[in-house]
PDB file of N, CA and C in Angstrom:
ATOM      1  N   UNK D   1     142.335 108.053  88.338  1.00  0.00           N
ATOM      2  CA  UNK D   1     141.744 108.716  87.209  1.00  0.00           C
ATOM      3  C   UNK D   1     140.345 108.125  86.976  1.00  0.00           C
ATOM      4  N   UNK D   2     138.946 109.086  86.974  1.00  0.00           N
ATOM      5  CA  UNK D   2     138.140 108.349  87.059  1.00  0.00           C
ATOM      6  C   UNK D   2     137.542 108.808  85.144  1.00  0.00           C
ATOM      7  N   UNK D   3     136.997 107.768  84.525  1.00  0.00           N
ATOM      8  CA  UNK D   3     136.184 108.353  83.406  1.00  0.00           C
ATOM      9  C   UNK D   3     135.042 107.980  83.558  1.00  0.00           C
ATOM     10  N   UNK D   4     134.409 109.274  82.183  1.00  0.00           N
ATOM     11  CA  UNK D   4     133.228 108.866  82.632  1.00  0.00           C
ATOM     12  C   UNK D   4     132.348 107.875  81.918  1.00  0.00           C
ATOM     13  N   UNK D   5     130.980 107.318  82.144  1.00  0.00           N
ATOM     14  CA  UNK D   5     130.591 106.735  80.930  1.00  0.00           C
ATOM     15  C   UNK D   5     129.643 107.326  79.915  1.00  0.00           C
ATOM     16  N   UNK D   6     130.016 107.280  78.423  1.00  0.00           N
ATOM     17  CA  UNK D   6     129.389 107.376  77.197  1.00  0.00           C
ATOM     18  C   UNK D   6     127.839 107.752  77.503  1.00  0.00           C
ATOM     19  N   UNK D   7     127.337 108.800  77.112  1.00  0.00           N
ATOM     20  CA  UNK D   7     125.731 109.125  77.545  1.00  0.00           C
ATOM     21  C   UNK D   7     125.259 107.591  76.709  1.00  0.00           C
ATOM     22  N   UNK D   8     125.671 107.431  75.825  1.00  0.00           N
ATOM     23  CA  UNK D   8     124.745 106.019  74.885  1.00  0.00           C
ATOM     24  C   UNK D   8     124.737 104.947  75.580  1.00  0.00           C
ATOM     25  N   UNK D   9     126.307 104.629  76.008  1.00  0.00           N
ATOM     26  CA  UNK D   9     126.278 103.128  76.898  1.00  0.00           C
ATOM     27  C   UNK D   9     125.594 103.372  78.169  1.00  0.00           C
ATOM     28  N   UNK D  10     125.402 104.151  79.255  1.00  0.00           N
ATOM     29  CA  UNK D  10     124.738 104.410  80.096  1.00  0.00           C
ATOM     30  C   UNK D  10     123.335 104.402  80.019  1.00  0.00           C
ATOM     31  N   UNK D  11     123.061 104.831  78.649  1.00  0.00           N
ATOM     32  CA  UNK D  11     121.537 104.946  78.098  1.00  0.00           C
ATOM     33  C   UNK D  11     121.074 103.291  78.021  1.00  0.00           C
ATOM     34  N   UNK D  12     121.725 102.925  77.295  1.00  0.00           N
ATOM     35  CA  UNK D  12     121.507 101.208  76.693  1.00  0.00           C
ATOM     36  C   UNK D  12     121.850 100.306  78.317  1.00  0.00           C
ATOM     37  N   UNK D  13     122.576  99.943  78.772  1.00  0.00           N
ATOM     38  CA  UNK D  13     122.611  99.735  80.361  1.00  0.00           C
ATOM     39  C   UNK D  13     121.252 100.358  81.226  1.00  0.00           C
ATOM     40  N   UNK D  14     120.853 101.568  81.440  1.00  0.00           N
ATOM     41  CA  UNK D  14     119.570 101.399  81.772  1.00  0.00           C
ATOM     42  C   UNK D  14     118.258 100.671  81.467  1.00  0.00           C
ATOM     43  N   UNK D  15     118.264 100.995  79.797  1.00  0.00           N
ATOM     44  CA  UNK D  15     117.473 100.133  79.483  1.00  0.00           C
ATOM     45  C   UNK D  15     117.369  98.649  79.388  1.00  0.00           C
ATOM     46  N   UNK D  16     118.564  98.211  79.708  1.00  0.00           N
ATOM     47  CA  UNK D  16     118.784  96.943  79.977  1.00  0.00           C
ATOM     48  C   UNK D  16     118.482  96.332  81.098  1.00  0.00           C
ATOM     49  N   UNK D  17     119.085  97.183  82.237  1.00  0.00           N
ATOM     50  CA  UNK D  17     118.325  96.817  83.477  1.00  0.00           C
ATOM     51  C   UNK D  17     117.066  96.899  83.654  1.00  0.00           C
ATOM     52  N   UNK D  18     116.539  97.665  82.642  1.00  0.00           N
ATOM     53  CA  UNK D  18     114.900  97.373  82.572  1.00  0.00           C
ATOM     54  C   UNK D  18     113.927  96.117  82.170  1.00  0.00           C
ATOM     55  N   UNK D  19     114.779  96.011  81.214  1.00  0.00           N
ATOM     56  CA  UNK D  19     114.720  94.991  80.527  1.00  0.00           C
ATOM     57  C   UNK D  19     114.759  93.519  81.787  1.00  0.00           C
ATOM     58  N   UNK D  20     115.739  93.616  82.368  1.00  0.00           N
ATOM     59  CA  UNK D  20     115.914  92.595  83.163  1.00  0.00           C
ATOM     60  C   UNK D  20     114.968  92.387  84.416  1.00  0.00           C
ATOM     61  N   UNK D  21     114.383  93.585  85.101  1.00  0.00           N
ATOM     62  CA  UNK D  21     114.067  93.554  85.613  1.00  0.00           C
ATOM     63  C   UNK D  21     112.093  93.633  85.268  1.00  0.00           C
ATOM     64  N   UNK D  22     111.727  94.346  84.356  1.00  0.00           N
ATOM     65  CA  UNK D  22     110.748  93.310  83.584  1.00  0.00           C
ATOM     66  C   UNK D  22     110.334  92.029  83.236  1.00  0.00           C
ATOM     67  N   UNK D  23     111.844  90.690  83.009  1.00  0.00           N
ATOM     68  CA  UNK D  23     111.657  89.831  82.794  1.00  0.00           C
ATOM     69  C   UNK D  23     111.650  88.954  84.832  1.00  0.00           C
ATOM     70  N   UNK D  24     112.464  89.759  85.536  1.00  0.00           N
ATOM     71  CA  UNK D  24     112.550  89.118  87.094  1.00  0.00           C
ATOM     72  C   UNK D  24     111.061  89.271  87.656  1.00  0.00           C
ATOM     73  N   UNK D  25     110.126  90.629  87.568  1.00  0.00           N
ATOM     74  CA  UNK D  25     108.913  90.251  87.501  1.00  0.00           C
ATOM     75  C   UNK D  25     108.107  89.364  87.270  1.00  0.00           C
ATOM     76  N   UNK D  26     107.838  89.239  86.065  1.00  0.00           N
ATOM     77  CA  UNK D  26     106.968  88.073  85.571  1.00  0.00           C
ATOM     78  C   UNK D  26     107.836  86.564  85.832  1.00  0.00           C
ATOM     79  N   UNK D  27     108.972  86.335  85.732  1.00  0.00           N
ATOM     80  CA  UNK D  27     109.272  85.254  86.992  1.00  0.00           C
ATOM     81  C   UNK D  27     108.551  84.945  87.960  1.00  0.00           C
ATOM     82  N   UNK D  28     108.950  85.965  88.947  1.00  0.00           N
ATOM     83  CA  UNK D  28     108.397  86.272  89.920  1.00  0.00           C
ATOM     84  C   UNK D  28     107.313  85.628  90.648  1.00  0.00           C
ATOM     85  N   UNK D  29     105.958  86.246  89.194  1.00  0.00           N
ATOM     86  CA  UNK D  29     104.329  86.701  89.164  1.00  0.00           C
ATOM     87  C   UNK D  29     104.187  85.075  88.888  1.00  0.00           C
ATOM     88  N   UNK D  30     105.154  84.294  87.846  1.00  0.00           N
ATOM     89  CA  UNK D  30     104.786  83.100  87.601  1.00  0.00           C
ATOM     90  C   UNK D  30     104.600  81.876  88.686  1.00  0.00           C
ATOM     91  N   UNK D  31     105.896  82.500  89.438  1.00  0.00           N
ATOM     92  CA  UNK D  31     105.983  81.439  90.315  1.00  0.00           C
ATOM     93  C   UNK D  31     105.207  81.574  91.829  1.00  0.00           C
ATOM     94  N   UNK D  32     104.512  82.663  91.809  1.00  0.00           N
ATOM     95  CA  UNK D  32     103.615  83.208  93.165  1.00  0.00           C
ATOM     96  C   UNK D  32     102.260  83.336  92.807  1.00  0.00           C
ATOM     97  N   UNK D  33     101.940  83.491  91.515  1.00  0.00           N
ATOM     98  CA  UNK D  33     100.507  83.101  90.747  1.00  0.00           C
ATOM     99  C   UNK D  33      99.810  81.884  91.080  1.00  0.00           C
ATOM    100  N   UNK D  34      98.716  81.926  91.470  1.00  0.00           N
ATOM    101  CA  UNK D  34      98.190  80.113  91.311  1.00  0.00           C
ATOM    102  C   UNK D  34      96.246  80.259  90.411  1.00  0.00           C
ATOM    103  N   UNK D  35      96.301  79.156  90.106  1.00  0.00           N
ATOM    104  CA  UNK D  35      95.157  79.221  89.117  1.00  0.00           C
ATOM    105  C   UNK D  35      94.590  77.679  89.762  1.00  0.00           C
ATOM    106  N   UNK D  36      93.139  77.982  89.754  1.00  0.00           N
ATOM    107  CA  UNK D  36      92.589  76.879  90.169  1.00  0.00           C
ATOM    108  C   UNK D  36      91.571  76.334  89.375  1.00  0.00           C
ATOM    109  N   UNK D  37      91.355  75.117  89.238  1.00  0.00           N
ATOM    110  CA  UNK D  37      90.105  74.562  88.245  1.00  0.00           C
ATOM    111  C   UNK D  37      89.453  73.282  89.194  1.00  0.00           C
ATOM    112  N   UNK D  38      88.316  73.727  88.410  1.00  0.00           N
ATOM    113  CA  UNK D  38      87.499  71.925  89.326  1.00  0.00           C
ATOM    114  C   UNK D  38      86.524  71.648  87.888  1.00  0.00           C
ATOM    115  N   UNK D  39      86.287  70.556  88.492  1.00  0.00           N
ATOM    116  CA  UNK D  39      85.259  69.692  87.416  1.00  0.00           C
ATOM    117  C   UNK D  39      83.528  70.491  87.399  1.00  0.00           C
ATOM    118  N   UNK D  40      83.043  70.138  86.794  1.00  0.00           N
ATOM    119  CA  UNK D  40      81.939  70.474  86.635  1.00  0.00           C
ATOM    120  C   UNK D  40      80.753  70.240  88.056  1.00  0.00           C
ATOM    121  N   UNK D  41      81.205  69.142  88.455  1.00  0.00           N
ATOM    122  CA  UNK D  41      80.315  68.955  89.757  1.00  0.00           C
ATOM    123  C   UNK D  41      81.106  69.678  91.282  1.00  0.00           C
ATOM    124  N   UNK D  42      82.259  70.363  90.729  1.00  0.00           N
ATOM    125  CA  UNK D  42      83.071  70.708  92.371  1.00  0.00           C
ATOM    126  C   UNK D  42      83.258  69.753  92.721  1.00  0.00           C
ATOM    127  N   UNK D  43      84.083  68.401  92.237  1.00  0.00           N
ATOM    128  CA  UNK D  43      84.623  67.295  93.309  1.00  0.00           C
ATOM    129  C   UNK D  43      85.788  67.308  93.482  1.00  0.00           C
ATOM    130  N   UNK D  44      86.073  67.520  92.274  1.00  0.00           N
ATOM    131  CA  UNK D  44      87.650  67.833  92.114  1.00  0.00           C
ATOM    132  C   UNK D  44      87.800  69.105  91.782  1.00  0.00           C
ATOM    133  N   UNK D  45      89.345  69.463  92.389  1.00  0.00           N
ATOM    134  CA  UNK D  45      89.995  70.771  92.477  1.00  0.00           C
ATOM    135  C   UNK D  45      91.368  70.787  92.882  1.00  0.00           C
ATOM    136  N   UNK D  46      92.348  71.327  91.645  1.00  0.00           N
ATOM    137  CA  UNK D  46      93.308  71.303  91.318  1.00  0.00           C
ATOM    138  C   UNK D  46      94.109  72.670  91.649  1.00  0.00           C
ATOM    139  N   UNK D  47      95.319  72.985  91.713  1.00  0.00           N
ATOM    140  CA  UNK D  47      96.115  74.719  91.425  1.00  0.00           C
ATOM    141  C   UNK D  47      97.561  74.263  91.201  1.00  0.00           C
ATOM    142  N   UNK D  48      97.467  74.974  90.017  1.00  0.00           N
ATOM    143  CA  UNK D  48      98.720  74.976  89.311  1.00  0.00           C
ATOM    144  C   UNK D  48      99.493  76.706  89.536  1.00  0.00           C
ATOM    145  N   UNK D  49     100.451  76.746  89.538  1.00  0.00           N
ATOM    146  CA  UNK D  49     101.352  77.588  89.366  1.00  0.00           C
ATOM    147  C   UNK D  49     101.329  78.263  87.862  1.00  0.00           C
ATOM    148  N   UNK D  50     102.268  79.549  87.733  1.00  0.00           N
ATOM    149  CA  UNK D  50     102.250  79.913  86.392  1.00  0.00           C
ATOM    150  C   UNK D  50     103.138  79.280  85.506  1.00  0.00           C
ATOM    151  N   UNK D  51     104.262  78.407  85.835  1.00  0.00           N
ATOM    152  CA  UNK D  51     104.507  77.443  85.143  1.00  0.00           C
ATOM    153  C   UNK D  51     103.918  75.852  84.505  1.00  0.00           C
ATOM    154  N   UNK D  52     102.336  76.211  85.253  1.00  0.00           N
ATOM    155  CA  UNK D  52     101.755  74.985  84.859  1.00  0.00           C
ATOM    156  C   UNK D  52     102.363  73.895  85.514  1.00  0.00           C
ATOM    157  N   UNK D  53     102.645  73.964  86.960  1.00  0.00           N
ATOM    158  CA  UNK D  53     102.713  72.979  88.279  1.00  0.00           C
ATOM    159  C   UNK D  53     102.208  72.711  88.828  1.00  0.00           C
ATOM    160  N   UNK D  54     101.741  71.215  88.822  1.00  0.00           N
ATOM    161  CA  UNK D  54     100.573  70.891  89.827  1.00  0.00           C
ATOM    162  C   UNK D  54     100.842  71.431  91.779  1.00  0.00           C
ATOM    163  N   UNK D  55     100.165  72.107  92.434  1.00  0.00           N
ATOM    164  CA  UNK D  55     101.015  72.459  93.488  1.00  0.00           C
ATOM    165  C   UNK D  55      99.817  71.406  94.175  1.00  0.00           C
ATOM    166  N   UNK D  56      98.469  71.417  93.690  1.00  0.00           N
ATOM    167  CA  UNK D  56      97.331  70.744  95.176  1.00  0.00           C
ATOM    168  C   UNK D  56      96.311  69.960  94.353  1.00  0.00           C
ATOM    169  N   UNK D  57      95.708  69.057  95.033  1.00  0.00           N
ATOM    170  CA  UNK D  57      94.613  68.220  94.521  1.00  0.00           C
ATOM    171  C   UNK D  57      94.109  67.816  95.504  1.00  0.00           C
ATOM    172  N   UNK D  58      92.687  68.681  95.749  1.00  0.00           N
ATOM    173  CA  UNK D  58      91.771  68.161  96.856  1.00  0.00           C
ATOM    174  C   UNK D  58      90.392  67.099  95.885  1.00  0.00           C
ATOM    175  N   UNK D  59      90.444  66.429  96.578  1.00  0.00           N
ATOM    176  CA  UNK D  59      89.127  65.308  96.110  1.00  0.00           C
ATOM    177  C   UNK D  59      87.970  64.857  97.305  1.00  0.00           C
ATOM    178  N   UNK D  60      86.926  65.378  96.773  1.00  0.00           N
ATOM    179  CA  UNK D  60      85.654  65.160  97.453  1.00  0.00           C
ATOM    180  C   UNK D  60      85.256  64.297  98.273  1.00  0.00           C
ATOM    181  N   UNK D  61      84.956  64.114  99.015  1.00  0.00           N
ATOM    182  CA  UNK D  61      84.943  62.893 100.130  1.00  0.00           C
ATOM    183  C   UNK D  61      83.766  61.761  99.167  1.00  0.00           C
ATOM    184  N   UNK D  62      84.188  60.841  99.256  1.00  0.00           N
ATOM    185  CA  UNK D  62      83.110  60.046  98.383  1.00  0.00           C
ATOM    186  C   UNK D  62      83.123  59.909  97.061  1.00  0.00           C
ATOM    187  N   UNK D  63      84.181  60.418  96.396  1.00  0.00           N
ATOM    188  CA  UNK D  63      84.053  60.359  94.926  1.00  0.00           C
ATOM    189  C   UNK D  63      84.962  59.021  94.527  1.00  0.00           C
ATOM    190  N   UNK D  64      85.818  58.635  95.110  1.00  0.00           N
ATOM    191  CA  UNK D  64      86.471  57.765  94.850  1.00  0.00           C
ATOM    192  C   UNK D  64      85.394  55.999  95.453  1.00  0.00           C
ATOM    193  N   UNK D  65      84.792  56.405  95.817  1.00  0.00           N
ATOM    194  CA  UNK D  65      83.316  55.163  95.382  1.00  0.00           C
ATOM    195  C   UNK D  65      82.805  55.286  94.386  1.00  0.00           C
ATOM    196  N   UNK D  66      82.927  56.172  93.329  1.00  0.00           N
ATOM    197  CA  UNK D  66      82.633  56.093  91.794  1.00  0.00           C
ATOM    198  C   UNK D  66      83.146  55.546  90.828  1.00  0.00           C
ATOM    199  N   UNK D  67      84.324  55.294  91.415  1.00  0.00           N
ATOM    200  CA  UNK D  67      85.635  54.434  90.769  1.00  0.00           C
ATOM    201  C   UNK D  67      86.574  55.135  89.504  1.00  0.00           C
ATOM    202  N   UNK D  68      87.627  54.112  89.540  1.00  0.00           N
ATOM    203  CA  UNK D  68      88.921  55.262  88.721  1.00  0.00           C
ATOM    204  C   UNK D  68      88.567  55.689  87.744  1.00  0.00           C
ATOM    205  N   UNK D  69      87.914  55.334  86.930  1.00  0.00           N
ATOM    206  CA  UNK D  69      87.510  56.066  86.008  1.00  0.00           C
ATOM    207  C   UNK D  69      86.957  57.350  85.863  1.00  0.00           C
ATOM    208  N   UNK D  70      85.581  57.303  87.069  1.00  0.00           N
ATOM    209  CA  UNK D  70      84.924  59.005  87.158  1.00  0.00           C
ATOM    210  C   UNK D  70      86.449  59.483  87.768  1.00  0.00           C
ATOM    211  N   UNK D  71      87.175  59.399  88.824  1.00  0.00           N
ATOM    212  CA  UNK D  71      87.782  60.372  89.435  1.00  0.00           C
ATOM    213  C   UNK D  71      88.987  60.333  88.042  1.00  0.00           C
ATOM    214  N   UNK D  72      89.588  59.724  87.340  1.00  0.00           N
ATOM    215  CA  UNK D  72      90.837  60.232  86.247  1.00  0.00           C
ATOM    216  C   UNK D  72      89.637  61.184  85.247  1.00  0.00           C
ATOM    217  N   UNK D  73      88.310  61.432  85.036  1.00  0.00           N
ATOM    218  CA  UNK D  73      87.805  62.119  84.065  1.00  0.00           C
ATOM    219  C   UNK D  73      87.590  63.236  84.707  1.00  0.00           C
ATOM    220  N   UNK D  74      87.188  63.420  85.917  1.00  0.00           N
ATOM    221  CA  UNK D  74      86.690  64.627  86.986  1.00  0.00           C
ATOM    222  C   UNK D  74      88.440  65.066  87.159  1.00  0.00           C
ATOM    223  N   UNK D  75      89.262  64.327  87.439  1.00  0.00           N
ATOM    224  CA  UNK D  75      90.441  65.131  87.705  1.00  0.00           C
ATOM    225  C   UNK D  75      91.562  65.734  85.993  1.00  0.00           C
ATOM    226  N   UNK D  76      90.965  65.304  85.490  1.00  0.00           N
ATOM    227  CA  UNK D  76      91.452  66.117  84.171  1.00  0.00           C
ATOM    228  C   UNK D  76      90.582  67.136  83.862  1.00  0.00           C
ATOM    229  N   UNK D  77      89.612  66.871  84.200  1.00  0.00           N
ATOM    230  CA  UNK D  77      88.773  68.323  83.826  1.00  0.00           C
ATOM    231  C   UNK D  77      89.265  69.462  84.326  1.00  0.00           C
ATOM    232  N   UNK D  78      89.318  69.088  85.796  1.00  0.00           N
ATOM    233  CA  UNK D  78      89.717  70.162  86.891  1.00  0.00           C
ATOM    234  C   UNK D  78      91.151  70.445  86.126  1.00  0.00           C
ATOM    235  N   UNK D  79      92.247  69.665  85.437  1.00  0.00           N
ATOM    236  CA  UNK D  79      93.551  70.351  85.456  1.00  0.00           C
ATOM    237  C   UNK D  79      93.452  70.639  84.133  1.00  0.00           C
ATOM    238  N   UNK D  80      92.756  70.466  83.027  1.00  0.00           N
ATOM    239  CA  UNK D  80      92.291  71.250  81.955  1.00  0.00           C
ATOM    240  C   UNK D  80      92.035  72.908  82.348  1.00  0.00           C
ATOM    241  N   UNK D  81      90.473  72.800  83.367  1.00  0.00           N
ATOM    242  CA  UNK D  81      90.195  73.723  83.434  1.00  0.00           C
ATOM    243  C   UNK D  81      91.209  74.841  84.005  1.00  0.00           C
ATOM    244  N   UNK D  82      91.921  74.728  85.105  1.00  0.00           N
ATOM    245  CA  UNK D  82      93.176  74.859  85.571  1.00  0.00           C
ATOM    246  C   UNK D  82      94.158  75.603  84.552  1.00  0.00           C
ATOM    247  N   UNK D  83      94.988  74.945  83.554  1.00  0.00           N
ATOM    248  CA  UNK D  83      95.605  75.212  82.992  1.00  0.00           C
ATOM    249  C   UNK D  83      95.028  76.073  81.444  1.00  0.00           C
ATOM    250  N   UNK D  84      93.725  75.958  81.253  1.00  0.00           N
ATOM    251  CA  UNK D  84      93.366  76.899  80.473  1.00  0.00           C
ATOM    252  C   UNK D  84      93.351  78.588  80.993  1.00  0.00           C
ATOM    253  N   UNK D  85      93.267  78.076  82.343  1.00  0.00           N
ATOM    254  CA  UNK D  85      93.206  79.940  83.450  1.00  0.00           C
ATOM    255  C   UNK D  85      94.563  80.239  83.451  1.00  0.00           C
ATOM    256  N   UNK D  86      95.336  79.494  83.421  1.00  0.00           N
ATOM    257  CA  UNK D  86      96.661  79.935  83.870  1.00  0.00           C
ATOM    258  C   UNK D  86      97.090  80.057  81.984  1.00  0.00           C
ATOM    259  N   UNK D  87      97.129  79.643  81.191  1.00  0.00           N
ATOM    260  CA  UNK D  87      97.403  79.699  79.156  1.00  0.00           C
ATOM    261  C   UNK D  87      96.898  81.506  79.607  1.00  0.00           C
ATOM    262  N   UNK D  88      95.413  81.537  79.833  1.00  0.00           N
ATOM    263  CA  UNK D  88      94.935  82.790  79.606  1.00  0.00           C
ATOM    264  C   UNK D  88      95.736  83.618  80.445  1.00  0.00           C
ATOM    265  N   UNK D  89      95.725  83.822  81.467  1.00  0.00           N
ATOM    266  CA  UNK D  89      97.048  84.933  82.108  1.00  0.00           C
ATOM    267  C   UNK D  89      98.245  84.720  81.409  1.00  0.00           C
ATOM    268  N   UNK D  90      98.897  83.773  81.208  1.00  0.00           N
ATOM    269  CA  UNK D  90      99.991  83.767  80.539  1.00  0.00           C
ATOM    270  C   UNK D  90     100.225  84.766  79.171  1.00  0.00           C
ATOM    271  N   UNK D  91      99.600  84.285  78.422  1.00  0.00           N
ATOM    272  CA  UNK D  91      99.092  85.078  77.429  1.00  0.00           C
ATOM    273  C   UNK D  91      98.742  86.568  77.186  1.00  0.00           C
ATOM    274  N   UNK D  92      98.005  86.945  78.226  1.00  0.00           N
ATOM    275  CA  UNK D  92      97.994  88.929  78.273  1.00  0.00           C
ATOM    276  C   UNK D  92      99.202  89.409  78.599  1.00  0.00           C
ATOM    277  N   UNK D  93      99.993  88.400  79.689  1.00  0.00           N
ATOM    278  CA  UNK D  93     100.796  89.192  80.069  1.00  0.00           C
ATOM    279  C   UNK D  93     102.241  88.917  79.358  1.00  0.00           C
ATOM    280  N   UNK D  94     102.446  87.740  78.127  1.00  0.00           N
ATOM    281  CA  UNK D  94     103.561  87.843  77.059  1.00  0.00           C
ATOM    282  C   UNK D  94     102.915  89.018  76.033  1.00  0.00           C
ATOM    283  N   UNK D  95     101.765  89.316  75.877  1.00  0.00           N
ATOM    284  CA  UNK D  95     101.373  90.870  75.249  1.00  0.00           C
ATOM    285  C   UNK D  95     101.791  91.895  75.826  1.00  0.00           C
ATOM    286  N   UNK D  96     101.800  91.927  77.215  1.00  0.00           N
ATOM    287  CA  UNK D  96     102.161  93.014  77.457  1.00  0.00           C
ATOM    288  C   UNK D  96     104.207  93.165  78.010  1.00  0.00           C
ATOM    289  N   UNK D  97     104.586  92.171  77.631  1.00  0.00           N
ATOM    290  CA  UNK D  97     106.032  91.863  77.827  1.00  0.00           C
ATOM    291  C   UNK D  97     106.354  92.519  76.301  1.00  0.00           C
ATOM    292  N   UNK D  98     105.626  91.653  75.331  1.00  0.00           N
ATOM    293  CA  UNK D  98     106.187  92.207  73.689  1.00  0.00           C
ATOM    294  C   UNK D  98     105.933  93.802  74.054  1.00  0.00           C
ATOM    295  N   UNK D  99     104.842  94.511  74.346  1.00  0.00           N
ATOM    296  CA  UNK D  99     105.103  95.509  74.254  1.00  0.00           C
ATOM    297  C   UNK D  99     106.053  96.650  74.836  1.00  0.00           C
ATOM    298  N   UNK D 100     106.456  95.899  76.070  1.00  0.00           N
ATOM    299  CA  UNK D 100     107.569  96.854  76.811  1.00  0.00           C
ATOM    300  C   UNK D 100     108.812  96.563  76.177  1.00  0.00           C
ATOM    301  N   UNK D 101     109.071  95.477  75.586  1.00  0.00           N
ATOM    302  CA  UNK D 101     110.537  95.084  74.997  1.00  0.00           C
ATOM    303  C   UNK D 101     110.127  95.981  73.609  1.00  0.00           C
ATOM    304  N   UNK D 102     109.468  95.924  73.029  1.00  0.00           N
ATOM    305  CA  UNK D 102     109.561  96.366  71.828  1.00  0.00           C
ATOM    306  C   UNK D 102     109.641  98.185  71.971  1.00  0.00           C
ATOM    307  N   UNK D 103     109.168  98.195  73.308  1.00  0.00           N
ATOM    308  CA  UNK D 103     109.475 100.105  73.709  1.00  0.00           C
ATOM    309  C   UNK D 103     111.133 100.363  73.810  1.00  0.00           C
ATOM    310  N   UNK D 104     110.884  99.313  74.555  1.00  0.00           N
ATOM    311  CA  UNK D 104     112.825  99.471  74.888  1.00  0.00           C
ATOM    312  C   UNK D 104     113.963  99.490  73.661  1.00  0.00           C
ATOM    313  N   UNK D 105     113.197  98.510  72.787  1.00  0.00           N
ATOM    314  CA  UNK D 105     114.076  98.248  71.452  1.00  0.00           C
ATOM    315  C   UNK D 105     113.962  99.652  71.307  1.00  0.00           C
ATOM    316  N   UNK D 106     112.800 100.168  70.609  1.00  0.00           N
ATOM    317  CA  UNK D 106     112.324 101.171  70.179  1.00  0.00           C
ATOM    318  C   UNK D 106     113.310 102.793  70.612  1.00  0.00           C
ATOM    319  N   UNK D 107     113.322 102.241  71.702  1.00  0.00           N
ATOM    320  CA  UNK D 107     114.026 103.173  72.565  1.00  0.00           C
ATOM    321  C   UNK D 107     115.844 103.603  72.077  1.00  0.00           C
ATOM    322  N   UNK D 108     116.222 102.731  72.040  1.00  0.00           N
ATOM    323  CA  UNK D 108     118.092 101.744  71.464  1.00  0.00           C
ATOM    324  C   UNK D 108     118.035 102.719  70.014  1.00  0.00           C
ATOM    325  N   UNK D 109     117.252 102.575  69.055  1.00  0.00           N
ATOM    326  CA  UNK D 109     117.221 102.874  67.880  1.00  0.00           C
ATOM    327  C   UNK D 109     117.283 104.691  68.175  1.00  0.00           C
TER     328      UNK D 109
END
């Protein structure tokens, strides 16, 4: 005996899988995204992931004869700068997440 399903629950289940699969995206985008920053002189250069993971740190041939100090100020810059690129993508695209969830809600009602 087969039944069938409810036009509503079928309705809400689609949109759910939308839902889900909206959020497996931007997963996704986060973890295949990379954002890069360097210091003001290009010595240092950093890339973080969209979770804000350090993945690389290349350093200039010769900068580390400037001693720890320039290279810990040159290498925070770079992962400042870094992670301010990656805040900013982050950011348009939880705008544009509120707005598809809030379609979907929208949708339920």
């Amino acid at each position: 005996m087969v039944h069938e399903m409810h036009p509503e629950v079928a309705a809400a289940l689609k949109d759910a899988q939308s839902l889900i699969q909206i959020m497996d995206d931007q997963l996704y985008k986060m973890r295949s995204t990379t954002f890069t920053g360097c210091d003001e002189y290009k010595s240092v250069e950093v890339t973080l992931n969209g979770h804000h993971q350090l993945l690389s740190v290349v350093i200039s041939d010769g900068l580390l004869r400037l001693g720890a100090e320039t290279v810990e100020q040159r290498l925070n810059e770079a992962v400042r700068n870094a992670n301010n690129a990656a805040t900013e993508s982050i950011m348009v695209d939880q705008e544009r997440l509120e707005d598809l969830i809030a379609e979907a809600v929208n949708d339920w009602q």
